[in-house]
Tab-separated table of C-alpha atoms in Angstrom:
chain	number	residue	atom	x	y	z
A	6	MET	CA	18.386	5.537	32.260
A	7	LYS	CA	20.922	3.444	34.004
A	8	PRO	CA	18.739	-0.053	35.156
A	9	ILE	CA	19.740	-2.315	37.530
A	10	ALA	CA	21.617	-5.027	34.657
A	11	SER	CA	21.375	-3.989	31.695
A	12	ILE	CA	18.355	-2.981	29.593
A	13	VAL	CA	17.307	-1.375	25.968
A	14	LEU	CA	15.095	1.257	25.676
A	15	ALA	CA	14.583	4.330	22.632
A	16	GLY	CA	18.273	3.417	21.752
A	17	LEU	CA	20.011	2.830	24.975
A	18	LEU	CA	22.577	0.971	26.845
A	19	VAL	CA	23.122	1.672	29.947
A	20	SER	CA	25.222	-1.265	33.219
A	21	ALA	CA	24.794	-0.609	37.152
A	22	ALA	CA	28.359	-1.356	37.476
A	23	THR	CA	31.506	-1.834	35.646
A	24	PRO	CA	32.023	-5.520	35.706
A	25	PRO	CA	35.815	-6.738	35.782
A	26	GLN	CA	36.404	-8.837	32.844
A	27	GLN	CA	33.365	-9.108	30.385
A	28	ARG	CA	33.017	-12.940	27.900
A	29	GLN	CA	32.923	-12.332	24.739
A	30	GLN	CA	29.858	-13.986	23.568
A	31	GLN	CA	30.611	-17.256	21.528
A	32	GLY	CA	31.054	-16.249	17.364
A	33	GLU	CA	31.676	-12.854	18.328
A	34	ARG	CA	33.701	-10.095	16.692
A	35	SER	CA	34.474	-6.541	17.981
A	36	GLU	CA	36.536	-3.246	16.435
A	37	ILE	CA	36.902	0.550	17.479
A	38	VAL	CA	35.488	2.171	13.511
A	39	ALA	CA	37.119	6.428	15.438
A	40	LYS	CA	37.327	7.922	17.609
A	41	ILE	CA	33.919	10.204	18.267
A	42	TRP	CA	32.535	13.473	19.433
A	43	ALA	CA	31.070	12.292	22.704
A	44	GLY	CA	29.873	15.897	23.951
A	45	GLN	CA	25.521	15.080	23.781
A	46	PRO	CA	24.349	11.979	23.040
A	47	VAL	CA	22.793	12.051	18.543
A	48	ASP	CA	21.197	9.051	16.710
A	49	PHE	CA	24.281	7.500	14.128
A	50	ALA	CA	22.830	5.295	11.921
A	51	MET	CA	24.330	1.969	11.072
A	52	ILE	CA	22.694	-0.174	7.918
A	53	VAL	CA	23.618	-3.276	4.902
A	54	ARG	CA	22.584	-3.147	2.205
A	55	GLY	CA	24.121	-5.950	-0.007
A	56	GLN	CA	27.064	-7.625	1.095
A	57	ARG	CA	27.870	-3.636	2.123
A	58	LEU	CA	27.475	-1.740	5.940
A	59	TYR	CA	27.335	2.160	6.369
A	60	VAL	CA	28.032	3.731	8.932
A	61	GLY	CA	27.312	7.364	9.945
A	62	TYR	CA	29.234	9.052	13.173
A	63	TYR	CA	30.780	12.228	14.264
A	64	GLY	CA	33.649	12.333	14.888
A	65	ALA	CA	36.216	14.027	17.086
A	66	ASP	CA	36.513	17.231	15.348
A	67	ARG	CA	32.318	17.180	15.268
A	68	ARG	CA	32.589	16.133	11.363
A	69	LEU	CA	30.291	13.922	10.114
A	70	VAL	CA	32.252	11.248	8.372
A	71	ILE	CA	29.474	8.113	6.634
A	72	ALA	CA	31.925	4.914	6.266
A	73	SER	CA	31.821	1.549	4.617
A	74	ARG	CA	33.302	-1.773	4.708
A	75	ALA	CA	32.482	-4.900	3.170
A	76	THR	CA	30.163	-7.305	6.006
A	77	SER	CA	32.980	-9.961	5.938
A	78	GLY	CA	35.239	-7.401	7.048
A	79	GLY	CA	38.160	-5.178	5.781
A	80	ALA	CA	39.063	-2.110	5.461
A	81	TRP	CA	36.679	0.715	5.862
A	82	GLU	CA	36.539	3.225	2.919
A	83	ARG	CA	35.451	7.086	5.412
A	84	GLN	CA	33.707	10.864	3.116
A	85	THR	CA	34.385	13.480	5.618
A	86	LEU	CA	31.181	15.736	4.599
A	87	ASP	CA	30.693	19.307	5.202
A	88	THR	CA	28.328	19.797	8.042
A	89	ALA	CA	29.927	19.261	12.026
A	90	VAL	CA	27.591	18.768	14.390
A	91	GLY	CA	27.186	21.960	17.594
A	92	TRP	CA	25.532	20.257	21.287
A	93	ASP	CA	21.391	19.502	19.407
A	94	SER	CA	20.846	16.008	20.538
A	95	HIS	CA	17.929	16.296	17.814
A	96	ASN	CA	20.495	16.598	15.189
A	97	ALA	CA	20.956	12.927	13.903
A	98	ILE	CA	21.848	10.758	11.042
A	99	THR	CA	19.547	9.295	9.095
A	100	MET	CA	20.527	6.664	5.403
A	101	ALA	CA	19.009	4.082	2.773
A	102	THR	CA	19.982	3.565	-0.313
A	103	ASP	CA	17.015	3.381	-3.557
A	104	SER	CA	15.937	1.491	-6.283
A	105	ARG	CA	19.551	1.681	-8.039
A	106	GLY	CA	22.100	1.580	-5.467
A	107	ARG	CA	22.561	5.595	-4.229
A	108	LEU	CA	23.164	5.931	-0.888
A	109	HIS	CA	21.245	9.083	0.714
A	110	VAL	CA	22.464	10.197	3.053
A	111	ALA	CA	20.272	13.487	5.914
A	112	ALA	CA	21.800	14.585	9.121
A	113	ASN	CA	22.461	17.705	11.512
A	114	MET	CA	18.612	19.471	11.122
A	115	HIS	CA	16.910	21.072	14.017
A	116	VAL	CA	14.619	23.661	12.457
A	117	SER	CA	17.683	24.162	9.773
A	118	PRO	CA	18.373	23.902	6.295
A	119	MET	CA	18.719	20.728	4.523
A	120	THR	CA	22.167	19.187	4.547
A	121	TYR	CA	21.359	16.077	2.112
A	122	TYR	CA	23.594	14.114	0.354
A	123	MET	CA	23.176	12.071	-2.746
A	124	SER	CA	26.476	8.491	-4.017
A	125	ASP	CA	26.626	7.330	-7.218
A	126	THR	CA	25.174	4.102	-8.436
A	127	SER	CA	27.936	2.263	-6.717
A	128	GLY	CA	26.993	3.000	-3.469
A	129	SER	CA	30.696	4.214	-2.739
A	130	VAL	CA	31.063	6.661	0.414
A	131	SER	CA	33.755	8.742	-1.663
A	132	SER	CA	31.379	10.139	-4.083
A	133	LEU	CA	28.857	11.387	-1.646
A	134	ARG	CA	28.015	14.912	-3.340
A	135	ARG	CA	25.519	17.704	-1.038
A	136	ILE	CA	22.164	17.943	-2.474
A	137	SER	CA	21.782	21.582	-1.961
A	138	ALA	CA	18.119	21.458	-2.458
A	139	LEU	CA	15.349	18.430	-2.922
A	140	ILE	CA	12.033	20.389	-4.552
A	141	ASP	CA	11.981	24.421	-3.713
A	142	PRO	CA	15.075	25.711	-1.436
A	143	ALA	CA	12.701	29.022	0.099
A	144	GLN	CA	10.493	25.753	1.624
A	145	GLU	CA	13.673	24.060	2.680
A	146	GLN	CA	15.604	26.167	5.499
A	147	ARG	CA	13.121	24.513	8.681
A	148	ILE	CA	13.865	20.980	8.838
A	149	THR	CA	14.328	18.723	11.220
A	150	TYR	CA	13.932	14.591	12.009
A	151	PRO	CA	13.941	13.708	8.341
A	152	THR	CA	13.707	9.884	8.242
A	153	PHE	CA	12.992	6.769	4.492
A	154	LEU	CA	10.617	5.519	3.755
A	155	LYS	CA	9.981	2.689	1.098
A	156	ASP	CA	6.186	1.407	0.453
A	157	GLN	CA	4.687	-1.537	-1.055
A	158	GLN	CA	5.371	-0.405	-4.127
A	159	GLY	CA	9.487	0.705	-3.608
A	160	ARG	CA	8.913	3.824	-4.070
A	161	PHE	CA	11.182	5.273	-2.217
A	162	ILE	CA	9.856	8.247	0.815
A	163	PHE	CA	12.298	11.671	1.778
A	164	ARG	CA	10.041	12.834	5.218
A	165	TYR	CA	10.917	14.954	6.850
A	166	ARG	CA	8.647	18.166	9.523
A	167	ASP	CA	9.058	21.706	8.235
A	168	GLY	CA	8.645	24.177	10.802
A	169	MET	CA	10.089	23.974	14.488
A	170	SER	CA	8.140	22.127	17.611
A	171	GLY	CA	4.564	24.312	17.791
A	172	ALA	CA	4.360	24.906	14.369
A	173	GLY	CA	5.691	22.703	11.968
A	174	ASN	CA	4.364	19.837	9.440
A	175	ASP	CA	4.683	17.322	8.054
A	176	ILE	CA	5.833	17.226	4.066
A	177	TYR	CA	6.091	14.102	2.119
A	178	ASN	CA	9.066	13.638	-0.839
A	179	VAL	CA	9.095	10.767	-3.553
A	180	PHE	CA	12.120	10.203	-5.535
A	181	ASP	CA	12.430	8.468	-9.441
A	182	ALA	CA	15.915	7.385	-9.417
A	183	SER	CA	15.913	7.866	-13.440
A	184	THR	CA	15.762	11.453	-13.721
A	185	LEU	CA	17.055	12.256	-10.387
A	186	ARG	CA	14.149	14.275	-8.685
A	187	TRP	CA	12.167	14.827	-6.207
A	188	ARG	CA	8.436	15.190	-6.206
A	189	ARG	CA	5.889	15.852	-3.242
A	190	LEU	CA	4.322	12.166	-2.226
A	191	THR	CA	1.714	14.503	-1.234
A	192	ARG	CA	0.084	18.120	-2.268
A	193	MET	CA	-1.008	18.492	0.803
A	194	PRO	CA	1.538	18.815	4.468
A	195	VAL	CA	-0.168	15.278	5.944
A	196	LEU	CA	-0.181	16.457	9.541
A	197	ASP	CA	-0.162	20.012	9.874
A	198	GLY	CA	-0.220	22.195	12.927
A	199	GLU	CA	-1.523	25.280	11.091
A	200	GLY	CA	0.960	28.238	12.577
A	201	LYS	CA	-0.205	26.667	15.987
A	202	ARG	CA	1.614	23.345	17.019
A	203	ASN	CA	3.480	20.459	15.544
A	204	ALA	CA	2.597	16.725	15.384
A	205	TYR	CA	5.153	13.861	16.829
A	206	PRO	CA	4.273	11.262	15.112
A	207	ILE	CA	5.479	7.752	15.387
A	208	GLY	CA	5.847	5.935	12.098
A	209	PRO	CA	4.744	5.344	9.168
A	210	THR	CA	5.816	1.695	10.426
A	211	MET	CA	3.994	-1.029	8.672
A	212	GLY	CA	2.406	-3.099	10.385
A	213	PRO	CA	1.514	-7.311	10.403
A	214	ASP	CA	-2.407	-5.981	7.960
A	215	GLY	CA	-0.641	-4.533	5.575
A	216	LEU	CA	-1.156	-0.408	6.100
A	217	PHE	CA	1.593	1.792	7.147
A	218	HIS	CA	0.848	2.341	11.222
A	219	MET	CA	1.474	6.277	11.980
A	220	VAL	CA	0.421	8.254	16.777
A	221	TRP	CA	0.727	10.479	17.470
A	222	LEU	CA	1.115	13.270	20.614
A	223	TRP	CA	0.595	16.664	19.072
A	224	ARG	CA	2.201	20.497	20.904
A	225	ASP	CA	1.479	23.622	21.397
A	226	SER	CA	4.626	24.642	22.337
A	227	PRO	CA	8.307	23.948	22.150
A	228	ALA	CA	7.522	23.535	25.802
A	229	ALA	CA	7.518	18.963	26.432
A	230	GLU	CA	4.395	20.077	29.055
A	231	THR	CA	1.915	21.687	26.195
A	232	SER	CA	2.147	17.941	24.433
A	233	HIS	CA	-1.560	16.015	24.233
A	234	ASP	CA	-4.428	14.467	21.951
A	235	LEU	CA	-3.168	11.430	21.149
A	236	SER	CA	-3.847	10.146	17.545
A	237	TYR	CA	-4.038	7.548	15.399
A	238	ALA	CA	-3.838	7.122	10.771
A	239	ARG	CA	-3.141	3.990	9.106
A	240	SER	CA	-2.414	4.724	5.405
A	241	PRO	CA	-1.949	1.024	2.355
A	242	ASP	CA	-0.014	3.905	0.278
A	243	LEU	CA	1.097	7.160	2.403
A	244	VAL	CA	-0.588	9.167	0.309
A	245	HIS	CA	-4.723	8.429	1.816
A	246	TRP	CA	-4.496	8.286	4.965
A	247	THR	CA	-7.807	6.518	6.652
A	248	ARG	CA	-9.699	6.436	10.652
A	249	SER	CA	-8.478	2.937	12.296
A	250	SER	CA	-12.811	2.151	10.932
A	251	GLY	CA	-11.195	3.165	7.649
A	252	GLN	CA	-13.541	6.132	6.701
A	253	PRO	CA	-10.648	8.500	4.863
A	254	LEU	CA	-9.032	11.053	6.470
A	255	SER	CA	-8.810	14.207	4.131
A	256	LEU	CA	-4.890	16.238	4.129
A	257	PRO	CA	-3.725	17.899	5.511
A	258	ILE	CA	-4.452	16.392	9.312
A	259	ARG	CA	-5.430	18.315	11.331
A	260	LEU	CA	-6.094	18.428	15.475
A	261	ALA	CA	-10.070	19.426	14.407
A	262	ASN	CA	-10.300	15.805	12.491
A	263	SER	CA	-7.177	13.126	14.066
A	264	GLU	CA	-8.549	9.851	15.457
A	265	ILE	CA	-8.639	11.060	19.448
A	266	VAL	CA	-7.351	7.540	20.973
A	267	ASP	CA	-7.298	9.331	24.962
A	268	PRO	CA	-7.989	12.727	25.136
A	269	ILE	CA	-5.284	14.022	26.853
A	270	PRO	CA	-4.932	17.458	28.274
A	271	VAL	CA	-2.287	19.900	27.448
A	272	HIS	CA	-0.066	19.770	31.737
A	273	GLY	CA	-1.192	15.948	30.650
A	274	GLY	CA	2.068	14.300	31.787
A	275	ALA	CA	2.486	12.612	28.294
A	276	ILE	CA	5.397	13.224	26.016
A	277	ASN	CA	6.437	12.644	22.672
A	278	ALA	CA	9.850	10.229	23.623
A	279	ASN	CA	6.960	8.083	25.319
A	280	VAL	CA	4.420	6.601	22.573
A	281	THR	CA	4.888	3.584	21.525
A	282	PHE	CA	3.500	0.929	19.938
A	283	ALA	CA	3.005	-3.128	18.112
A	284	PHE	CA	0.899	-5.200	17.006
A	285	ASP	CA	-0.704	-7.844	19.606
A	286	ALA	CA	-1.540	-11.993	18.101
A	287	GLN	CA	-4.233	-10.685	16.670
A	288	LYS	CA	-2.429	-8.515	15.164
A	289	ARG	CA	-4.475	-5.202	16.607
A	290	ILE	CA	-2.406	-2.122	17.770
A	291	MET	CA	-1.407	-1.347	21.151
A	292	ILE	CA	-0.186	2.174	22.649
A	293	ALA	CA	1.498	2.162	25.456
A	294	TYR	CA	2.057	5.348	26.558
A	295	HIS	CA	2.022	8.113	30.686
A	296	LYS	CA	-0.202	10.623	31.545
A	297	PHE	CA	-1.079	11.695	34.529
A	298	ASP	CA	-3.845	9.825	36.795
A	299	GLU	CA	-6.957	11.840	38.419
A	300	HIS	CA	-4.790	11.922	41.785
A	301	GLY	CA	-2.073	13.711	39.193
A	302	ASP	CA	0.043	10.181	39.479
A	303	THR	CA	2.569	9.591	36.871
A	304	GLN	CA	0.473	6.393	35.090
A	305	ILE	CA	1.303	3.547	31.575
A	306	TYR	CA	-0.802	3.565	29.587
A	307	LEU	CA	-1.304	0.843	26.728
A	308	ALA	CA	-4.613	1.783	23.865
A	309	ARG	CA	-5.828	-1.027	22.350
A	310	LEU	CA	-8.470	-0.647	19.207
A	311	GLU	CA	-10.804	-4.053	20.048
A	312	ARG	CA	-14.015	-4.484	17.956
A	313	GLY	CA	-13.571	-0.948	16.329
A	314	ARG	CA	-12.714	0.160	19.751
A	315	TRP	CA	-9.647	2.336	21.517
A	316	HIS	CA	-9.427	-0.082	25.021
A	317	ILE	CA	-6.967	2.458	27.362
A	318	ALA	CA	-6.150	0.154	30.793
A	319	GLN	CA	-3.457	1.859	32.877
A	320	ALA	CA	-0.487	-0.622	33.506
A	321	THR	CA	0.830	1.005	37.177
A	322	ARG	CA	-0.446	2.331	40.464
A	323	TRP	CA	1.954	4.559	40.990
A	324	ALA	CA	1.547	6.195	44.675
A	325	GLY	CA	2.775	9.898	45.431
A	326	TYR	CA	5.260	9.060	41.724
A	327	ARG	CA	4.713	13.174	39.400
A	328	TRP	CA	6.742	13.269	36.213
A	329	ASP	CA	6.244	17.145	35.975
A	330	PHE	CA	8.634	17.910	33.670
A	331	LYS	CA	9.122	21.211	32.283
A	332	GLY	CA	10.269	23.341	29.011
A	333	GLY	CA	12.498	22.792	25.799
A	334	GLY	CA	15.967	20.768	24.653
A	335	THR	CA	16.577	17.720	24.531
A	336	MET	CA	15.533	16.752	28.471
A	337	ALA	CA	16.848	12.852	30.555
A	338	GLY	CA	13.486	10.787	30.645
A	339	GLU	CA	13.142	9.872	34.448
A	340	ILE	CA	10.890	7.475	32.574
A	341	LYS	CA	11.614	5.080	29.246
A	342	LEU	CA	9.291	2.788	27.886
A	343	SER	CA	10.019	0.038	25.553
A	344	GLU	CA	7.409	-1.660	22.970
A	345	PRO	CA	5.372	-3.471	24.271
A	346	TYR	CA	4.898	-6.960	22.776
A	347	GLN	CA	3.003	-10.284	23.691
A	348	ARG	CA	4.289	-13.862	23.970
A	349	GLY	CA	1.978	-16.415	25.131
A	350	ASN	CA	-1.334	-14.966	27.194
A	351	ILE	CA	1.116	-11.631	28.079
A	352	ILE	CA	0.758	-8.677	27.108
A	353	VAL	CA	4.069	-7.138	28.475
A	354	LEU	CA	6.002	-3.799	28.927
A	355	GLN	CA	9.400	-3.459	30.034
A	356	ILE	CA	9.795	-0.560	31.427
A	357	ALA	CA	12.439	2.350	33.585
A	358	ARG	CA	11.271	4.643	35.587
A	359	GLN	CA	13.804	6.724	37.829
A	360	GLY	CA	17.091	4.377	36.421
A	361	LYS	CA	15.659	1.437	37.651
A	362	GLY	CA	14.072	-1.590	34.994
A	363	MET	CA	11.101	-3.402	36.036
A	364	GLN	CA	8.513	-5.649	33.892
A	365	LEU	CA	5.121	-5.092	33.882
A	366	ARG	CA	2.555	-7.363	33.010
A	367	LEU	CA	-0.875	-7.234	31.612
A	368	ALA	CA	-3.588	-10.104	30.927
A	369	ALA	CA	-4.465	-10.758	26.591
A	370	ASP	CA	-7.598	-10.435	26.683
A	371	THR	CA	-9.128	-8.504	29.305
A	372	LEU	CA	-4.820	-5.894	29.808
A	373	GLU	CA	-5.879	-6.336	33.399
A	374	PRO	CA	-2.025	-6.131	35.343
A	375	THR	CA	-1.610	-9.988	35.843
A	376	ASN	CA	1.491	-11.962	38.322
A	377	ALA	CA	1.253	-14.817	35.915
A	378	PRO	CA	4.750	-15.964	34.994
A	379	LEU	CA	5.495	-15.861	31.965
A	380	PRO	CA	5.921	-18.850	29.959
A	381	GLN	CA	9.057	-19.711	28.196
A	382	SER	CA	10.305	-18.763	24.332
A	383	LYS	CA	11.794	-20.792	21.769
A	384	ALA	CA	15.100	-20.601	22.225
A	385	SER	CA	17.650	-18.410	20.590
A	386	THR	CA	18.833	-19.472	17.518
A	387	THR	CA	22.081	-16.521	18.381
A	388	SER	CA	23.385	-15.714	22.290
A	389	GLY	CA	22.685	-12.657	23.958
A	390	TRP	CA	25.346	-9.729	23.126
A	391	THR	CA	28.190	-8.900	25.656
A	392	ALA	CA	27.042	-6.578	27.496
A	393	VAL	CA	28.798	-2.735	27.967
A	394	SER	CA	29.474	-0.705	30.314
A	395	ALA	CA	30.008	3.987	30.035
A	396	PRO	CA	32.042	5.301	31.635
A	397	PRO	CA	31.117	6.882	35.790
A	398	GLY	CA	28.854	10.133	34.290
A	399	MET	CA	28.917	8.645	30.409
A	400	LYS	CA	26.231	7.114	28.978
A	401	MET	CA	25.721	4.003	26.177
A	402	ASN	CA	24.926	4.854	22.506
A	403	VAL	CA	23.372	1.792	21.300
A	404	LEU	CA	22.173	0.683	17.821
A	405	THR	CA	21.975	-2.462	15.700
A	406	THR	CA	21.079	-4.034	12.377
A	407	GLN	CA	21.559	-6.650	10.850
A	408	GLY	CA	21.558	-8.787	6.855
A	409	SER	CA	24.589	-10.973	5.596
A	410	GLY	CA	23.956	-13.269	7.320
A	411	LYS	CA	25.089	-11.485	10.298
A	412	ARG	CA	24.206	-9.250	13.368
A	413	PHE	CA	25.366	-6.614	13.887
A	414	ARG	CA	26.411	-4.077	17.070
A	415	LEU	CA	27.139	-0.415	17.114
A	416	THR	CA	27.723	1.940	21.137
A	417	TRP	CA	29.741	4.994	21.547
A	418	PRO	CA	29.475	6.805	25.162
A	419	THR	CA	28.246	10.407	25.383
A	420	LEU	CA	27.141	13.048	27.943
A	421	PRO	CA	23.874	12.296	29.237
A	422	ASN	CA	21.338	15.129	27.436
A	423	ASN	CA	21.697	18.719	28.882
A	424	ARG	CA	18.406	20.757	26.676
A	425	ASP	CA	20.241	21.061	24.082
A	426	LEU	CA	23.037	23.664	25.876
A	427	PRO	CA	26.758	23.726	25.847
A	428	ARG	CA	28.818	22.552	28.711
A	429	ALA	CA	31.920	24.152	29.917
A	430	LYS	CA	34.774	21.835	29.409
A	431	VAL	CA	34.678	19.320	25.517
A	432	PRO	CA	34.733	16.326	26.508
A	433	ALA	CA	36.933	13.871	25.114
A	434	PRO	CA	36.337	11.856	22.442
A	435	THR	CA	35.200	8.409	22.964
A	436	GLU	CA	35.314	5.404	21.047
A	437	LEU	CA	32.936	3.926	17.686
A	438	ARG	CA	32.804	-0.384	18.319
A	439	LEU	CA	31.436	-2.358	16.265
A	440	THR	CA	30.855	-5.854	17.233
A	441	GLU	CA	29.648	-8.444	14.962
A	442	GLN	CA	27.833	-12.117	15.787
A	443	PRO	CA	26.537	-15.113	12.931
A	444	LEU	CA	22.961	-15.509	12.970
């Protein structure tokens, strides 16, 4: 993705050219956190809890490092942990704190044994200790996509995929902070591929209606082109799941009992990396994705739940363009989709296609494409970020969060995706930079 100026999509920001001199935004402060591994993009982590800022990254020697400092600034406390990343872009870092202040870290897993660390109640990174298994070591050997969640009751939940692409299940565990023990949140997996496929969920995400919403594509093999059947479910508590109608879904949710939003076939042009969702002004879920049209061209679509039915609108009319992706591994995508949003009477989709950024506009009432101008938004109380550019041949990775009266941005350049394969030449380490602004 190399848009024409600067655009943030899927956590990545790339500028078309390095400006001769960047003028720092008013009130902005920047510092170098560390030198980091730059062989491929991998999701780092950053959270604010109370008056502490936590950052997780792979250092110059590839080892996992968790660093922390006061949100007001000052010296960093660092802990280097006993795991090191290879060439796989799947091996993301994720972390969260529980109700007692313990820091939990899960990282460096792609169909891998559990790699998990927990601090004491101080939250100090120096107290992080490895937990070899959460519940059953025999069932924690093929883990991918670890995610921490909290439900409306404040329960601390850990979700991951058990298995592999083309044959996996989604497992949810819940933590008891008083006993330091995990147990299954649901007796059955929430999503079950039956050994024939796996789901790639987006979410669960809390919506404006107070429910968790989840969208996914099924995939029949490690090959991305075998993705199919855009599906949906919602839940009040991550235990009891329903269709959009409110009809209960018995667990596990499988292909046969899924609510199918769009019955995209295998080899139908959909891919899990390009499904996003958000909510319109009437709190209706909107799902953005792409697939092939009746002519075999790639097109962008928006599905919205309206009066109990899915309204599927075609947002583009591209002629002669087909992104015919194939195979496995993390690939450099020709298309990137942001989450749809509503401004006034217009639904907006920011996208990038073959390095060119563009904006799609749909009428909010009909979802028909429109050229109507966007209404002016209210002035922001914060300035934008100073633009950053990657060195030639690299991409700039971006991660943002906010808390304690500030917003924070991490930026770090890496080589682009290489389908998780080693490169002949190891790149020199690059700089992980933290920038902060007052809210």
